């Protein structure tokens, strides 16, 4: 994100760039919100990297199904 200098407004070009960054960020952050809020995956126990990876892959697959259910 681009910031305005102190006491000065943000340039319109920088506002457009910030808006583009924000739209991409929103699309990327939404599945993480589903995993954390809907499925309750906030902390990861140390069970080994393979088990943690498998659990996260499963949760992301479920999040994709959760997103597709609307359409």
PDB file of N, CA, C and O in Angstrom:
ATOM      1  N   UNK A   1       0.831  -1.175   0.000  1.00  0.00           N
ATOM      2  CA  UNK A   1       0.000   0.000   0.000  1.00  0.00           C
ATOM      3  C   UNK A   1       0.882   1.246   0.000  1.00  0.00           C
ATOM      4  O   UNK A   1       1.896   1.284   0.651  1.00  0.00           O
ATOM      5  N   UNK A   2       0.388   2.226  -0.689  1.00  0.00           N
ATOM      6  CA  UNK A   2       1.129   3.478  -0.742  1.00  0.00           C
ATOM      7  C   UNK A   2       0.516   4.462   0.235  1.00  0.00           C
ATOM      8  O   UNK A   2      -0.696   4.536   0.387  1.00  0.00           O
ATOM      9  N   UNK A   3       1.372   5.210   0.908  1.00  0.00           N
ATOM     10  CA  UNK A   3       0.921   6.160   1.906  1.00  0.00           C
ATOM     11  C   UNK A   3       1.180   7.575   1.405  1.00  0.00           C
ATOM     12  O   UNK A   3       2.126   7.825   0.675  1.00  0.00           O
ATOM     13  N   UNK A   4       0.324   8.484   1.857  1.00  0.00           N
ATOM     14  CA  UNK A   4       0.498   9.889   1.519  1.00  0.00           C
ATOM     15  C   UNK A   4       1.540  10.496   2.439  1.00  0.00           C
ATOM     16  O   UNK A   4       1.700  10.070   3.579  1.00  0.00           O
ATOM     17  N   UNK A   5       2.273  11.483   1.954  1.00  0.00           N
ATOM     18  CA  UNK A   5       3.193  12.196   2.849  1.00  0.00           C
ATOM     19  C   UNK A   5       2.405  12.929   3.931  1.00  0.00           C
ATOM     20  O   UNK A   5       1.231  13.244   3.756  1.00  0.00           O
ATOM     21  N   UNK A   6       3.062  13.194   5.046  1.00  0.00           N
ATOM     22  CA  UNK A   6       2.379  13.869   6.158  1.00  0.00           C
ATOM     23  C   UNK A   6       1.851  15.221   5.719  1.00  0.00           C
ATOM     24  O   UNK A   6       2.558  16.032   5.141  1.00  0.00           O
ATOM     25  N   UNK A   7       0.573  15.432   6.004  1.00  0.00           N
ATOM     26  CA  UNK A   7      -0.043  16.715   5.712  1.00  0.00           C
ATOM     27  C   UNK A   7      -0.398  16.926   4.255  1.00  0.00           C
ATOM     28  O   UNK A   7      -0.839  18.003   3.880  1.00  0.00           O
ATOM     29  N   UNK A   8      -0.240  15.912   3.416  1.00  0.00           N
ATOM     30  CA  UNK A   8      -0.544  16.060   1.995  1.00  0.00           C
ATOM     31  C   UNK A   8      -1.532  14.968   1.587  1.00  0.00           C
ATOM     32  O   UNK A   8      -1.536  13.881   2.155  1.00  0.00           O
ATOM     33  N   UNK A   9      -2.367  15.255   0.599  1.00  0.00           N
ATOM     34  CA  UNK A   9      -3.302  14.220   0.143  1.00  0.00           C
ATOM     35  C   UNK A   9      -2.577  13.169  -0.708  1.00  0.00           C
ATOM     36  O   UNK A   9      -1.495  13.406  -1.243  1.00  0.00           O
ATOM     37  N   UNK A  10      -3.197  12.027  -0.818  1.00  0.00           N
ATOM     38  CA  UNK A  10      -2.648  10.941  -1.628  1.00  0.00           C
ATOM     39  C   UNK A  10      -2.920  11.239  -3.092  1.00  0.00           C
ATOM     40  O   UNK A  10      -3.996  11.704  -3.471  1.00  0.00           O
ATOM     41  N   UNK A  11      -1.952  10.993  -3.929  1.00  0.00           N
ATOM     42  CA  UNK A  11      -2.073  11.224  -5.367  1.00  0.00           C
ATOM     43  C   UNK A  11      -3.143  10.281  -5.931  1.00  0.00           C
ATOM     44  O   UNK A  11      -3.241   9.129  -5.507  1.00  0.00           O
ATOM     45  N   UNK A  12      -3.955  10.731  -6.880  1.00  0.00           N
ATOM     46  CA  UNK A  12      -5.004   9.869  -7.437  1.00  0.00           C
ATOM     47  C   UNK A  12      -4.462   8.565  -8.042  1.00  0.00           C
ATOM     48  O   UNK A  12      -5.104   7.523  -7.971  1.00  0.00           O
ATOM     49  N   UNK A  13      -3.285   8.621  -8.624  1.00  0.00           N
ATOM     50  CA  UNK A  13      -2.682   7.421  -9.183  1.00  0.00           C
ATOM     51  C   UNK A  13      -2.380   6.415  -8.076  1.00  0.00           C
ATOM     52  O   UNK A  13      -2.623   5.212  -8.228  1.00  0.00           O
ATOM     53  N   UNK A  14      -1.896   6.920  -6.949  1.00  0.00           N
ATOM     54  CA  UNK A  14      -1.614   6.036  -5.824  1.00  0.00           C
ATOM     55  C   UNK A  14      -2.908   5.472  -5.224  1.00  0.00           C
ATOM     56  O   UNK A  14      -2.930   4.341  -4.744  1.00  0.00           O
ATOM     57  N   UNK A  15      -3.994   6.248  -5.264  1.00  0.00           N
ATOM     58  CA  UNK A  15      -5.276   5.739  -4.793  1.00  0.00           C
ATOM     59  C   UNK A  15      -5.744   4.567  -5.652  1.00  0.00           C
ATOM     60  O   UNK A  15      -6.262   3.580  -5.131  1.00  0.00           O
ATOM     61  N   UNK A  16      -5.560   4.686  -6.967  1.00  0.00           N
ATOM     62  CA  UNK A  16      -5.940   3.581  -7.856  1.00  0.00           C
ATOM     63  C   UNK A  16      -5.097   2.349  -7.589  1.00  0.00           C
ATOM     64  O   UNK A  16      -5.612   1.228  -7.559  1.00  0.00           O
ATOM     65  N   UNK A  17      -3.800   2.541  -7.374  1.00  0.00           N
ATOM     66  CA  UNK A  17      -2.914   1.412  -7.075  1.00  0.00           C
ATOM     67  C   UNK A  17      -3.335   0.750  -5.772  1.00  0.00           C
ATOM     68  O   UNK A  17      -3.401  -0.478  -5.677  1.00  0.00           O
ATOM     69  N   UNK A  18      -3.646   1.551  -4.752  1.00  0.00           N
ATOM     70  CA  UNK A  18      -4.093   1.003  -3.471  1.00  0.00           C
ATOM     71  C   UNK A  18      -5.392   0.216  -3.629  1.00  0.00           C
ATOM     72  O   UNK A  18      -5.578  -0.816  -3.003  1.00  0.00           O
ATOM     73  N   UNK A  19      -6.290   0.704  -4.465  1.00  0.00           N
ATOM     74  CA  UNK A  19      -7.556   0.005  -4.675  1.00  0.00           C
ATOM     75  C   UNK A  19      -7.317  -1.341  -5.356  1.00  0.00           C
ATOM     76  O   UNK A  19      -7.928  -2.347  -5.002  1.00  0.00           O
ATOM     77  N   UNK A  20      -6.410  -1.390  -6.327  1.00  0.00           N
ATOM     78  CA  UNK A  20      -6.088  -2.660  -6.985  1.00  0.00           C
ATOM     79  C   UNK A  20      -5.470  -3.650  -5.998  1.00  0.00           C
ATOM     80  O   UNK A  20      -5.824  -4.833  -5.983  1.00  0.00           O
ATOM     81  N   UNK A  21      -4.569  -3.169  -5.181  1.00  0.00           N
ATOM     82  CA  UNK A  21      -3.938  -4.032  -4.176  1.00  0.00           C
ATOM     83  C   UNK A  21      -4.986  -4.548  -3.199  1.00  0.00           C
ATOM     84  O   UNK A  21      -4.991  -5.726  -2.823  1.00  0.00           O
ATOM     85  N   UNK A  22      -5.913  -3.680  -2.805  1.00  0.00           N
ATOM     86  CA  UNK A  22      -6.933  -4.068  -1.835  1.00  0.00           C
ATOM     87  C   UNK A  22      -7.879  -5.121  -2.405  1.00  0.00           C
ATOM     88  O   UNK A  22      -8.296  -6.037  -1.687  1.00  0.00           O
ATOM     89  N   UNK A  23      -8.220  -5.023  -3.693  1.00  0.00           N
ATOM     90  CA  UNK A  23      -9.119  -6.021  -4.272  1.00  0.00           C
ATOM     91  C   UNK A  23      -8.459  -7.390  -4.331  1.00  0.00           C
ATOM     92  O   UNK A  23      -9.097  -8.406  -4.034  1.00  0.00           O
ATOM     93  N   UNK A  24      -7.183  -7.425  -4.687  1.00  0.00           N
ATOM     94  CA  UNK A  24      -6.468  -8.700  -4.717  1.00  0.00           C
ATOM     95  C   UNK A  24      -6.335  -9.254  -3.307  1.00  0.00           C
ATOM     96  O   UNK A  24      -6.562 -10.445  -3.063  1.00  0.00           O
ATOM     97  N   UNK A  25      -5.992  -8.404  -2.363  1.00  0.00           N
ATOM     98  CA  UNK A  25      -5.828  -8.844  -0.977  1.00  0.00           C
ATOM     99  C   UNK A  25      -7.136  -9.400  -0.423  1.00  0.00           C
ATOM    100  O   UNK A  25      -7.150 -10.409   0.279  1.00  0.00           O
ATOM    101  N   UNK A  26      -8.252  -8.768  -0.744  1.00  0.00           N
ATOM    102  CA  UNK A  26      -9.543  -9.241  -0.246  1.00  0.00           C
ATOM    103  C   UNK A  26      -9.859 -10.637  -0.782  1.00  0.00           C
ATOM    104  O   UNK A  26     -10.365 -11.493  -0.048  1.00  0.00           O
ATOM    105  N   UNK A  27      -9.561 -10.877  -2.050  1.00  0.00           N
ATOM    106  CA  UNK A  27      -9.818 -12.199  -2.629  1.00  0.00           C
ATOM    107  C   UNK A  27      -8.930 -13.266  -2.023  1.00  0.00           C
ATOM    108  O   UNK A  27      -9.335 -14.421  -1.897  1.00  0.00           O
ATOM    109  N   UNK A  28      -7.717 -12.899  -1.644  1.00  0.00           N
ATOM    110  CA  UNK A  28      -6.791 -13.869  -1.073  1.00  0.00           C
ATOM    111  C   UNK A  28      -7.086 -14.102   0.406  1.00  0.00           C
ATOM    112  O   UNK A  28      -6.985 -15.232   0.896  1.00  0.00           O
ATOM    113  N   UNK A  29      -7.480 -13.076   1.117  1.00  0.00           N
ATOM    114  CA  UNK A  29      -7.709 -13.198   2.559  1.00  0.00           C
ATOM    115  C   UNK A  29      -9.022 -13.900   2.895  1.00  0.00           C
ATOM    116  O   UNK A  29      -9.152 -14.450   3.984  1.00  0.00           O
ATOM    117  N   UNK A  30      -9.981 -13.904   2.001  1.00  0.00           N
ATOM    118  CA  UNK A  30     -11.286 -14.462   2.315  1.00  0.00           C
ATOM    119  C   UNK A  30     -11.233 -15.950   2.679  1.00  0.00           C
ATOM    120  O   UNK A  30     -11.862 -16.353   3.665  1.00  0.00           O
ATOM    121  N   UNK A  31     -10.509 -16.811   1.933  1.00  0.00           N
ATOM    122  CA  UNK A  31     -10.423 -18.219   2.360  1.00  0.00           C
ATOM    123  C   UNK A  31      -9.791 -18.396   3.747  1.00  0.00           C
ATOM    124  O   UNK A  31     -10.187 -19.289   4.502  1.00  0.00           O
ATOM    125  N   UNK A  32      -8.838 -17.555   4.094  1.00  0.00           N
ATOM    126  CA  UNK A  32      -8.250 -17.635   5.430  1.00  0.00           C
ATOM    127  C   UNK A  32      -9.286 -17.298   6.498  1.00  0.00           C
ATOM    128  O   UNK A  32      -9.311 -17.901   7.563  1.00  0.00           O
ATOM    129  N   UNK A  33     -10.166 -16.347   6.218  1.00  0.00           N
ATOM    130  CA  UNK A  33     -11.227 -16.017   7.157  1.00  0.00           C
ATOM    131  C   UNK A  33     -12.168 -17.200   7.345  1.00  0.00           C
ATOM    132  O   UNK A  33     -12.581 -17.506   8.466  1.00  0.00           O
ATOM    133  N   UNK A  34     -12.481 -17.881   6.261  1.00  0.00           N
ATOM    134  CA  UNK A  34     -13.369 -19.045   6.355  1.00  0.00           C
ATOM    135  C   UNK A  34     -12.719 -20.123   7.210  1.00  0.00           C
ATOM    136  O   UNK A  34     -13.361 -20.709   8.084  1.00  0.00           O
ATOM    137  N   UNK A  35     -11.444 -20.376   6.971  1.00  0.00           N
ATOM    138  CA  UNK A  35     -10.754 -21.429   7.722  1.00  0.00           C
ATOM    139  C   UNK A  35     -10.679 -21.068   9.201  1.00  0.00           C
ATOM    140  O   UNK A  35     -10.892 -21.913  10.068  1.00  0.00           O
ATOM    141  N   UNK A  36     -10.406 -19.822   9.499  1.00  0.00           N
ATOM    142  CA  UNK A  36     -10.255 -19.434  10.899  1.00  0.00           C
ATOM    143  C   UNK A  36     -11.588 -19.306  11.618  1.00  0.00           C
ATOM    144  O   UNK A  36     -11.736 -19.762  12.746  1.00  0.00           O
ATOM    145  N   UNK A  37     -12.577 -18.690  10.983  1.00  0.00           N
ATOM    146  CA  UNK A  37     -13.846 -18.414  11.660  1.00  0.00           C
ATOM    147  C   UNK A  37     -14.832 -19.574  11.557  1.00  0.00           C
ATOM    148  O   UNK A  37     -15.409 -19.984  12.550  1.00  0.00           O
ATOM    149  N   UNK A  38     -15.053 -20.096  10.349  1.00  0.00           N
ATOM    150  CA  UNK A  38     -16.045 -21.149  10.179  1.00  0.00           C
ATOM    151  C   UNK A  38     -15.542 -22.478  10.736  1.00  0.00           C
ATOM    152  O   UNK A  38     -16.291 -23.220  11.346  1.00  0.00           O
ATOM    153  N   UNK A  39     -14.255 -22.790  10.494  1.00  0.00           N
ATOM    154  CA  UNK A  39     -13.727 -24.098  10.863  1.00  0.00           C
ATOM    155  C   UNK A  39     -12.913 -24.070  12.149  1.00  0.00           C
ATOM    156  O   UNK A  39     -12.481 -25.109  12.628  1.00  0.00           O
ATOM    157  N   UNK A  40     -12.674 -22.899  12.709  1.00  0.00           N
ATOM    158  CA  UNK A  40     -12.017 -22.793  14.004  1.00  0.00           C
ATOM    159  C   UNK A  40     -10.544 -23.144  14.032  1.00  0.00           C
ATOM    160  O   UNK A  40     -10.008 -23.488  15.074  1.00  0.00           O
ATOM    161  N   UNK A  41      -9.864 -23.056  12.902  1.00  0.00           N
ATOM    162  CA  UNK A  41      -8.438 -23.394  12.849  1.00  0.00           C
ATOM    163  C   UNK A  41      -7.627 -22.124  13.131  1.00  0.00           C
ATOM    164  O   UNK A  41      -7.282 -21.371  12.233  1.00  0.00           O
ATOM    165  N   UNK A  42      -7.340 -21.888  14.411  1.00  0.00           N
ATOM    166  CA  UNK A  42      -6.622 -20.674  14.786  1.00  0.00           C
ATOM    167  C   UNK A  42      -5.167 -21.000  15.114  1.00  0.00           C
ATOM    168  O   UNK A  42      -4.261 -20.297  14.701  1.00  0.00           O
ATOM    169  N   UNK A  43      -4.959 -22.084  15.841  1.00  0.00           N
ATOM    170  CA  UNK A  43      -3.596 -22.473  16.205  1.00  0.00           C
ATOM    171  C   UNK A  43      -3.299 -23.860  15.646  1.00  0.00           C
ATOM    172  O   UNK A  43      -4.194 -24.681  15.488  1.00  0.00           O
ATOM    173  N   UNK A  44      -2.029 -24.109  15.374  1.00  0.00           N
ATOM    174  CA  UNK A  44      -1.601 -25.414  14.883  1.00  0.00           C
ATOM    175  C   UNK A  44      -0.771 -26.090  15.953  1.00  0.00           C
ATOM    176  O   UNK A  44       0.199 -25.522  16.446  1.00  0.00           O
ATOM    177  N   UNK A  45      -1.189 -27.272  16.323  1.00  0.00           N
ATOM    178  CA  UNK A  45      -0.382 -28.049  17.263  1.00  0.00           C
ATOM    179  C   UNK A  45       0.804 -28.624  16.508  1.00  0.00           C
ATOM    180  O   UNK A  45       0.733 -28.890  15.314  1.00  0.00           O
ATOM    181  N   UNK A  46       1.888 -28.844  17.218  1.00  0.00           N
ATOM    182  CA  UNK A  46       3.059 -29.432  16.576  1.00  0.00           C
ATOM    183  C   UNK A  46       2.860 -30.933  16.504  1.00  0.00           C
ATOM    184  O   UNK A  46       2.986 -31.648  17.478  1.00  0.00           O
ATOM    185  N   UNK A  47       2.458 -31.403  15.322  1.00  0.00           N
ATOM    186  CA  UNK A  47       2.228 -32.828  15.127  1.00  0.00           C
ATOM    187  C   UNK A  47       3.102 -33.363  14.001  1.00  0.00           C
ATOM    188  O   UNK A  47       2.908 -34.466  13.550  1.00  0.00           O
ATOM    189  N   UNK A  48       3.981 -32.561  13.518  1.00  0.00           N
ATOM    190  CA  UNK A  48       4.775 -32.953  12.365  1.00  0.00           C
ATOM    191  C   UNK A  48       4.321 -32.164  11.154  1.00  0.00           C
ATOM    192  O   UNK A  48       3.142 -31.845  11.015  1.00  0.00           O
ATOM    193  N   UNK A  49       5.249 -31.860  10.301  1.00  0.00           N
ATOM    194  CA  UNK A  49       4.937 -31.021   9.151  1.00  0.00           C
ATOM    195  C   UNK A  49       3.964 -31.696   8.188  1.00  0.00           C
ATOM    196  O   UNK A  49       3.090 -31.047   7.623  1.00  0.00           O
ATOM    197  N   UNK A  50       4.095 -32.999   8.006  1.00  0.00           N
ATOM    198  CA  UNK A  50       3.218 -33.693   7.060  1.00  0.00           C
ATOM    199  C   UNK A  50       1.767 -33.665   7.530  1.00  0.00           C
ATOM    200  O   UNK A  50       0.853 -33.424   6.733  1.00  0.00           O
ATOM    201  N   UNK A  51       1.536 -33.884   8.817  1.00  0.00           N
ATOM    202  CA  UNK A  51       0.168 -33.869   9.329  1.00  0.00           C
ATOM    203  C   UNK A  51      -0.424 -32.463   9.286  1.00  0.00           C
ATOM    204  O   UNK A  51      -1.602 -32.285   8.943  1.00  0.00           O
ATOM    205  N   UNK A  52       0.360 -31.463   9.633  1.00  0.00           N
ATOM    206  CA  UNK A  52      -0.127 -30.081   9.565  1.00  0.00           C
ATOM    207  C   UNK A  52      -0.460 -29.696   8.131  1.00  0.00           C
ATOM    208  O   UNK A  52      -1.475 -29.058   7.868  1.00  0.00           O
ATOM    209  N   UNK A  53       0.403 -30.085   7.200  1.00  0.00           N
ATOM    210  CA  UNK A  53       0.178 -29.768   5.794  1.00  0.00           C
ATOM    211  C   UNK A  53      -1.089 -30.459   5.299  1.00  0.00           C
ATOM    212  O   UNK A  53      -1.914 -29.852   4.620  1.00  0.00           O
ATOM    213  N   UNK A  54      -1.276 -31.721   5.663  1.00  0.00           N
ATOM    214  CA  UNK A  54      -2.467 -32.453   5.238  1.00  0.00           C
ATOM    215  C   UNK A  54      -3.732 -31.815   5.806  1.00  0.00           C
ATOM    216  O   UNK A  54      -4.748 -31.698   5.107  1.00  0.00           O
ATOM    217  N   UNK A  55      -3.679 -31.380   7.059  1.00  0.00           N
ATOM    218  CA  UNK A  55      -4.847 -30.744   7.660  1.00  0.00           C
ATOM    219  C   UNK A  55      -5.172 -29.422   6.959  1.00  0.00           C
ATOM    220  O   UNK A  55      -6.333 -29.126   6.673  1.00  0.00           O
ATOM    221  N   UNK A  56      -4.145 -28.629   6.664  1.00  0.00           N
ATOM    222  CA  UNK A  56      -4.394 -27.358   5.983  1.00  0.00           C
ATOM    223  C   UNK A  56      -4.910 -27.571   4.566  1.00  0.00           C
ATOM    224  O   UNK A  56      -5.798 -26.851   4.111  1.00  0.00           O
ATOM    225  N   UNK A  57      -4.374 -28.547   3.845  1.00  0.00           N
ATOM    226  CA  UNK A  57      -4.875 -28.832   2.498  1.00  0.00           C
ATOM    227  C   UNK A  57      -6.345 -29.235   2.558  1.00  0.00           C
ATOM    228  O   UNK A  57      -7.149 -28.813   1.724  1.00  0.00           O
ATOM    229  N   UNK A  58      -6.708 -30.027   3.548  1.00  0.00           N
ATOM    230  CA  UNK A  58      -8.101 -30.434   3.707  1.00  0.00           C
ATOM    231  C   UNK A  58      -8.982 -29.232   4.025  1.00  0.00           C
ATOM    232  O   UNK A  58     -10.077 -29.087   3.459  1.00  0.00           O
ATOM    233  N   UNK A  59      -8.507 -28.369   4.915  1.00  0.00           N
ATOM    234  CA  UNK A  59      -9.302 -27.189   5.264  1.00  0.00           C
ATOM    235  C   UNK A  59      -9.462 -26.247   4.070  1.00  0.00           C
ATOM    236  O   UNK A  59     -10.537 -25.661   3.881  1.00  0.00           O
ATOM    237  N   UNK A  60      -8.420 -26.086   3.259  1.00  0.00           N
ATOM    238  CA  UNK A  60      -8.553 -25.228   2.078  1.00  0.00           C
ATOM    239  C   UNK A  60      -9.487 -25.847   1.050  1.00  0.00           C
ATOM    240  O   UNK A  60     -10.244 -25.136   0.377  1.00  0.00           O
ATOM    241  N   UNK A  61      -9.477 -27.176   0.929  1.00  0.00           N
ATOM    242  CA  UNK A  61     -10.427 -27.836   0.023  1.00  0.00           C
ATOM    243  C   UNK A  61     -11.855 -27.612   0.522  1.00  0.00           C
ATOM    244  O   UNK A  61     -12.766 -27.324  -0.279  1.00  0.00           O
ATOM    245  N   UNK A  62     -12.068 -27.739   1.824  1.00  0.00           N
ATOM    246  CA  UNK A  62     -13.395 -27.483   2.382  1.00  0.00           C
ATOM    247  C   UNK A  62     -13.798 -26.023   2.211  1.00  0.00           C
ATOM    248  O   UNK A  62     -14.966 -25.712   1.976  1.00  0.00           O
ATOM    249  N   UNK A  63     -12.830 -25.115   2.340  1.00  0.00           N
ATOM    250  CA  UNK A  63     -13.132 -23.692   2.142  1.00  0.00           C
ATOM    251  C   UNK A  63     -13.548 -23.438   0.695  1.00  0.00           C
ATOM    252  O   UNK A  63     -14.463 -22.641   0.437  1.00  0.00           O
ATOM    253  N   UNK A  64     -12.917 -24.115  -0.265  1.00  0.00           N
ATOM    254  CA  UNK A  64     -13.321 -23.975  -1.665  1.00  0.00           C
ATOM    255  C   UNK A  64     -14.752 -24.468  -1.857  1.00  0.00           C
ATOM    256  O   UNK A  64     -15.549 -23.839  -2.562  1.00  0.00           O
ATOM    257  N   UNK A  65     -15.084 -25.606  -1.239  1.00  0.00           N
ATOM    258  CA  UNK A  65     -16.453 -26.101  -1.324  1.00  0.00           C
ATOM    259  C   UNK A  65     -17.426 -25.139  -0.649  1.00  0.00           C
ATOM    260  O   UNK A  65     -18.545 -24.936  -1.120  1.00  0.00           O
ATOM    261  N   UNK A  66     -17.002 -24.543   0.449  1.00  0.00           N
ATOM    262  CA  UNK A  66     -17.822 -23.573   1.167  1.00  0.00           C
ATOM    263  C   UNK A  66     -18.113 -22.360   0.282  1.00  0.00           C
ATOM    264  O   UNK A  66     -19.222 -21.832   0.274  1.00  0.00           O
ATOM    265  N   UNK A  67     -17.109 -21.925  -0.482  1.00  0.00           N
ATOM    266  CA  UNK A  67     -17.298 -20.773  -1.376  1.00  0.00           C
ATOM    267  C   UNK A  67     -18.166 -21.123  -2.576  1.00  0.00           C
ATOM    268  O   UNK A  67     -18.934 -20.290  -3.056  1.00  0.00           O
ATOM    269  N   UNK A  68     -18.068 -22.350  -3.077  1.00  0.00           N
ATOM    270  CA  UNK A  68     -18.794 -22.752  -4.282  1.00  0.00           C
ATOM    271  C   UNK A  68     -20.261 -23.007  -3.977  1.00  0.00           C
ATOM    272  O   UNK A  68     -21.096 -22.910  -4.866  1.00  0.00           O
ATOM    273  N   UNK A  69     -20.596 -23.291  -2.740  1.00  0.00           N
ATOM    274  CA  UNK A  69     -21.975 -23.643  -2.393  1.00  0.00           C
ATOM    275  C   UNK A  69     -22.962 -22.533  -2.721  1.00  0.00           C
ATOM    276  O   UNK A  69     -24.138 -22.778  -2.920  1.00  0.00           O
ATOM    277  N   UNK A  70     -22.506 -21.311  -2.818  1.00  0.00           N
ATOM    278  CA  UNK A  70     -23.400 -20.180  -3.114  1.00  0.00           C
ATOM    279  C   UNK A  70     -23.830 -20.152  -4.575  1.00  0.00           C
ATOM    280  O   UNK A  70     -24.904 -19.705  -4.886  1.00  0.00           O
ATOM    281  N   UNK A  71     -22.951 -20.602  -5.459  1.00  0.00           N
ATOM    282  CA  UNK A  71     -23.271 -20.473  -6.889  1.00  0.00           C
ATOM    283  C   UNK A  71     -24.013 -21.658  -7.455  1.00  0.00           C
ATOM    284  O   UNK A  71     -24.348 -22.591  -6.841  1.00  0.00           O
TER     285      UNK A  71
END
